[in-house]
Short mmCIF file of C-alpha atoms and ligand atoms in Angstrom, two decimals:
data_model
loop_
_atom_site.label_atom_id
_atom_site.label_comp_id
_atom_site.label_asym_id
_atom_site.label_seq_id
_atom_site.Cartn_x
_atom_site.Cartn_y
_atom_site.Cartn_z
CA MET K 26 42.21 87.74 7.09
CA LEU K 27 38.67 87.07 5.99
CA VAL K 28 37.98 86.34 2.07
CA ALA K 29 34.87 86.42 1.23
CA ILE K 30 33.99 85.00 -1.61
CA THR K 31 30.66 86.18 -3.47
CA ARG K 32 29.42 85.98 -7.12
CA GLU K 33 28.06 89.02 -8.90
CA VAL K 34 24.07 88.22 -9.31
CA SER K 35 23.46 86.78 -12.98
CA GLU K 36 21.37 88.18 -14.98
CA ALA K 37 18.87 85.36 -15.14
CA ILE K 38 18.20 85.75 -11.82
CA GLY K 39 14.46 85.36 -12.14
CA ALA K 40 14.62 81.94 -13.13
CA CYS K 41 15.63 81.27 -9.99
CA GLU K 42 14.74 78.27 -7.89
CA LEU K 43 11.76 78.50 -5.37
CA SER K 44 9.61 76.74 -2.79
CA TYR K 45 8.54 78.24 -0.94
CA LEU K 46 7.46 81.31 -2.04
CA PRO K 47 5.90 82.55 -4.72
CA ARG K 48 7.72 84.38 -7.95
CA ARG K 49 7.93 87.68 -8.10
CA GLN K 50 9.72 90.04 -10.42
CA ILE K 51 13.06 90.68 -9.08
CA VAL K 52 14.52 94.37 -10.26
CA LEU K 53 18.70 92.71 -11.39
CA GLU K 54 19.23 96.18 -11.60
CA ARG K 55 18.14 96.80 -7.15
CA ALA K 56 19.12 93.34 -7.38
CA ARG K 57 22.72 94.21 -7.66
CA LEU K 58 23.26 97.64 -6.08
CA GLN K 59 21.73 95.49 -3.30
CA HIS K 60 24.85 92.31 -3.43
CA ARG K 61 26.57 95.72 -3.60
CA LYS K 62 26.06 96.97 -1.10
CA TYR K 63 26.14 93.79 0.71
CA GLU K 64 29.84 93.92 -0.07
CA GLU K 65 30.88 97.32 1.12
CA CYS K 66 29.52 95.96 4.90
CA LEU K 67 31.74 93.27 4.18
CA GLU K 68 34.54 94.62 3.83
CA ALA K 69 33.69 97.62 6.45
CA LEU K 70 33.20 93.84 8.79
CA GLY K 71 36.51 94.06 7.87
CA CYS K 72 36.11 91.37 4.90
CA MET K 73 38.17 91.33 2.22
CA VAL K 74 36.17 90.09 -1.05
CA ARG K 75 36.75 88.62 -3.73
CA ARG K 76 33.33 88.66 -5.94
CA LEU K 77 33.29 85.26 -9.45
CA PRO K 78 32.26 86.66 -11.74
CA ALA K 79 28.58 86.55 -12.83
CA GLU K 80 27.88 83.11 -14.44
CA PRO K 81 24.64 84.01 -16.36
CA TRP K 82 23.34 80.63 -17.61
CA PHE K 83 23.76 80.11 -13.64
CA PRO K 84 20.35 81.90 -12.10
CA ASP K 85 20.38 81.35 -8.36
CA SER K 86 24.92 81.16 -8.69
CA VAL K 87 24.70 84.63 -6.43
CA PHE K 88 24.16 82.37 -3.53
CA VAL K 89 27.50 80.95 -3.35
CA GLU K 90 27.56 79.13 0.32
CA ASP K 91 25.32 76.22 -1.51
CA ALA K 92 28.30 75.56 -3.20
CA ALA K 93 30.85 74.79 -0.08
CA VAL K 94 30.77 74.50 3.14
CA VAL K 95 34.71 76.49 3.38
CA LEU K 96 36.67 74.60 7.26
CA GLU K 97 39.67 75.73 8.55
CA ASP K 98 41.80 72.98 6.84
CA LEU K 99 39.35 71.57 4.26
CA ALA K 100 37.35 72.84 1.71
CA VAL K 101 34.06 70.26 0.68
CA ILE K 102 32.43 71.11 -2.24
CA THR K 103 29.41 70.61 -2.11
CA ARG K 104 26.55 68.54 -5.36
CA PRO K 105 23.29 70.56 -4.51
CA GLY K 106 20.42 69.53 -4.04
CA ALA K 107 18.50 71.15 -7.02
CA GLU K 108 19.68 69.40 -10.45
CA SER K 109 19.55 73.47 -11.43
CA ARG K 110 22.10 74.91 -9.54
CA ARG K 111 25.05 71.34 -9.50
CA GLY K 112 28.09 73.55 -12.34
CA GLU K 113 27.41 76.42 -10.12
CA THR K 114 30.73 74.76 -7.68
CA VAL K 115 32.65 74.15 -10.69
CA SER K 116 33.89 77.61 -10.52
CA ILE K 117 33.78 77.73 -6.23
CA ALA K 118 35.87 74.32 -6.26
CA ARG K 119 38.28 76.11 -8.96
CA ALA K 120 38.64 79.61 -6.49
CA LEU K 121 38.77 78.02 -3.38
CA SER K 122 41.55 75.91 -3.96
CA ALA K 123 43.50 78.86 -3.73
CA TYR K 124 43.00 79.01 -0.06
CA ARG K 125 42.36 75.27 0.92
CA SER K 126 42.74 71.10 0.08
CA LEU K 127 39.44 70.23 -1.64
CA ALA K 128 36.97 67.12 -0.61
CA HIS K 129 33.55 66.40 -3.03
CA ILE K 130 30.09 64.53 -2.47
CA VAL K 131 28.92 62.61 -4.69
CA ALA K 132 25.77 61.24 -6.39
CA PRO K 133 23.84 60.21 -4.42
CA GLY K 134 24.25 62.36 -2.03
CA ILE K 135 22.22 65.62 -2.11
CA LEU K 136 23.79 69.24 0.35
CA ASP K 137 23.72 72.40 0.38
CA GLY K 138 25.39 74.67 1.91
CA GLY K 139 22.62 76.45 3.46
CA ASP K 140 22.21 73.23 5.93
CA VAL K 141 25.31 73.63 7.62
CA LEU K 142 25.53 75.27 10.58
CA ARG K 143 28.87 74.97 12.40
CA LEU K 144 29.47 75.49 15.88
CA GLY K 145 32.79 74.68 16.85
CA HIS K 146 34.08 71.32 16.05
CA ARG K 147 29.70 70.39 15.87
CA LEU K 148 28.51 70.44 12.63
CA PHE K 149 25.21 70.69 12.54
CA VAL K 150 23.24 69.71 8.50
CA GLY K 151 19.91 70.01 7.76
CA LEU K 152 18.23 66.66 6.15
CA SER K 153 15.99 69.46 3.51
CA ARG K 154 14.87 68.64 -0.04
CA ARG K 155 18.26 70.41 -0.81
CA SER K 156 20.38 67.44 1.46
CA ASN K 157 19.96 63.77 1.99
CA GLN K 158 21.55 61.36 4.51
CA ALA K 159 24.07 59.47 1.88
CA GLY K 160 24.89 64.24 1.82
CA VAL K 161 25.22 64.24 5.56
CA GLU K 162 26.51 60.14 5.62
CA GLN K 163 30.00 62.11 3.36
CA MET K 164 30.67 64.59 5.43
CA ARG K 165 31.08 62.72 8.42
CA ARG K 166 33.39 60.45 6.76
CA LEU K 167 35.38 63.42 5.50
CA LEU K 168 35.01 65.40 8.52
CA ASN K 169 35.52 63.22 12.06
CA ALA K 170 39.16 62.45 11.13
CA GLY K 171 39.15 66.59 11.89
CA GLY K 172 37.51 66.61 15.24
CA TYR K 173 34.37 66.78 13.82
CA THR K 174 31.06 65.93 15.00
CA VAL K 175 27.95 65.43 12.07
CA ILE K 176 24.54 65.80 13.36
CA GLY K 177 21.39 65.24 11.44
CA VAL K 178 19.27 67.51 11.68
CA GLN K 179 14.80 68.05 10.51
CA VAL K 180 14.10 70.51 8.43
CA LYS K 181 11.07 70.65 7.93
CA ASN K 182 8.49 74.28 6.03
CA CYS K 183 11.83 76.00 5.30
CA LEU K 184 14.81 75.45 2.34
CA HIS K 185 17.93 75.64 4.91
CA LEU K 186 18.57 74.29 8.35
CA LYS K 187 19.97 77.89 8.27
CA SER K 188 16.40 79.67 7.74
CA ALA K 189 15.59 78.21 10.44
CA VAL K 190 18.71 79.17 12.30
CA THR K 191 22.06 80.86 12.89
CA GLN K 192 24.55 81.33 14.84
CA VAL K 193 23.79 85.09 16.47
CA ALA K 194 25.98 85.56 18.67
CA GLN K 195 29.79 82.79 20.43
CA ASP K 196 26.21 81.02 23.60
CA THR K 197 23.37 82.60 21.78
CA LEU K 198 21.06 81.76 18.32
CA LEU K 199 18.75 83.13 16.16
CA MET K 200 15.66 80.71 15.11
CA ASN K 201 11.47 79.86 13.82
CA PRO K 202 11.59 76.60 16.36
CA ASP K 203 8.75 76.16 14.00
CA TRP K 204 10.92 74.91 11.76
CA ILE K 205 12.95 72.70 12.74
CA ASP K 206 13.99 70.43 16.34
CA SER K 207 15.45 72.44 19.11
CA GLU K 208 16.15 70.52 21.23
CA VAL K 209 19.88 69.32 18.57
CA PHE K 210 21.35 72.72 19.63
CA GLY K 211 21.43 71.87 23.89
CA SER K 212 21.39 74.70 26.19
CA MET K 213 23.28 77.48 23.80
CA ARG K 214 21.67 80.34 24.24
CA ARG K 215 17.85 80.82 22.48
CA ILE K 216 16.30 84.11 20.67
CA GLU K 217 13.51 83.11 18.55
CA VAL K 218 12.24 85.38 15.33
CA ASP K 219 9.08 87.93 15.91
CA PRO K 220 6.37 85.87 15.29
CA ALA K 221 5.71 87.35 12.00
CA GLU K 222 8.83 87.51 10.61
CA PRO K 223 9.34 83.77 9.78
CA PHE K 224 12.01 84.90 7.18
CA ALA K 225 14.49 86.62 10.09
CA ALA K 226 16.12 83.45 10.96
CA ASN K 227 19.03 83.99 8.79
CA ALA K 228 21.59 86.36 9.91
CA LEU K 229 25.26 86.24 9.79
CA MET K 230 28.22 86.56 11.39
CA THR K 231 31.11 88.54 11.72
CA PRO K 232 33.75 88.90 14.49
CA GLY K 233 32.38 93.12 13.27
CA GLY K 234 28.79 92.24 14.07
CA VAL K 235 25.87 90.48 12.83
CA VAL K 236 24.71 91.18 9.18
CA PHE K 237 20.89 91.55 9.01
CA PRO K 238 18.06 91.64 6.92
CA ALA K 239 16.62 95.48 7.56
CA ALA K 240 13.08 94.36 6.23
CA PHE K 241 12.69 92.64 9.77
CA ALA K 242 12.94 95.05 12.12
CA ALA K 243 10.88 93.65 14.89
CA THR K 244 13.31 90.25 15.84
CA ARG K 245 16.57 92.76 15.18
CA LYS K 246 15.34 94.54 18.36
CA ARG K 247 15.02 91.03 19.65
CA MET K 248 18.56 90.66 18.57
CA GLU K 249 19.87 94.25 19.76
CA ASP K 250 17.90 93.46 23.52
CA ALA K 251 20.03 90.82 24.30
CA GLY K 252 23.14 93.11 23.57
CA ILE K 253 23.86 92.20 20.03
CA ASN K 254 25.55 94.25 16.93
CA VAL K 255 23.31 94.01 14.49
CA VAL K 256 24.66 95.07 10.92
CA PRO K 257 21.95 96.33 8.97
CA VAL K 258 21.04 95.28 5.29
CA ASP K 259 18.81 95.63 2.63
CA VAL K 260 18.67 92.47 0.40
CA THR K 261 14.54 92.61 -0.62
CA GLU K 262 15.69 91.63 -4.19
CA LEU K 263 17.80 88.63 -2.75
CA ALA K 264 14.76 87.03 -1.12
CA LYS K 265 12.20 87.53 -3.63
CA ALA K 266 15.09 84.75 -4.45
CA GLU K 267 15.04 82.88 -1.11
CA GLY K 268 18.34 84.49 -0.70
CA GLY K 269 19.32 85.67 2.49
CA VAL K 270 22.39 86.94 4.35
CA THR K 271 24.51 84.16 5.05
CA CYS K 272 23.53 82.59 0.98
CA CYS K 273 25.73 85.76 -0.85
CA SER K 274 29.09 84.40 0.81
CA LEU K 275 32.11 81.79 1.54
CA ILE K 276 33.42 83.92 4.89
CA PHE K 277 37.22 81.53 5.64
CA SER K 278 40.63 83.55 7.51
CA ALA K 279 43.11 82.48 5.27
CA PRO K 280 47.28 84.08 5.22
CA GLU K 281 47.31 87.24 2.50
CA ILE K 282 49.84 85.56 1.08
CA ALA K 283 47.20 83.51 -1.00
CA PHE K 284 44.87 86.29 -1.33
CA ARG K 285 47.75 87.93 -3.53
CA GLN K 286 48.73 84.83 -5.73
CA SER K 287 44.96 83.60 -6.45
C1 LIG J 329 17.12 78.09 -3.69
O1 LIG J 329 16.22 77.96 -3.93
O2 LIG J 329 18.65 77.38 -4.77
C2 LIG J 329 17.88 79.72 -4.28
N1 LIG J 329 16.34 80.19 -5.25
C3 LIG J 329 17.81 79.87 -3.07
C4 LIG J 329 19.09 79.74 -2.77
C5 LIG J 329 19.10 80.67 -0.70
N2 LIG J 329 21.28 79.07 -0.38
C6 LIG J 329 20.45 80.13 1.25
O3 LIG J 329 20.21 80.09 1.65
N3 LIG J 329 22.02 79.09 1.34
#
């Protein structure tokens, strides 16, 4: 069974962290409706959605991806790069402890889950404003023994590594080549975002299809032309908070029994 951990949009989302976009009004009800539809989309794609209650005191807490990196045998609870977001990890750790043993990133390390792109047993970790070398080294120490290779990747002009590159098929990456050095990914097939849609590289691959913002029609066409099944969702309100489609869930496999007991 695939579990998707999500969290209701905070009523304080208007006070979210912003790094690259100007602040624009976020209509809470519209954001919650779009988020609900996103969850329905995950359900339709076969995920068992486990929605955590809103945390009104954490404006960005809907973006659960940043609080943890979930692997088969272990969940790494992060130390988010933005100080305002550090407390979000407490409830995420509690929820994940039903499914995985936990490890933690500690100071001086910082790491956001949005900076971690997993390709099989390789974990690419963005060196960004939110994740640092100490965070990368801690990930390496925690995961090398499990057979994972952890590779730091410089990220520029965007929030996270996964703002710049995500996996959209077994052998295919969707990327904005202006924001990363694409050479580190070797010979995998690449689809570049349409130049008019620089924020379109964040897509969420699931076994049933690739969840993707409906607003990026030109990049969607590029993916469809490459034979990828794209499932569009409207996430325009969450995008005003610099959130994408990967950041609103933590998806991992778990035996059904764990879900019942948690
Ligand atoms: C932040 O700046 O932390 C939030 N406003 C957006 C986080 C988006 N997270 C993600 O893409 N993984």
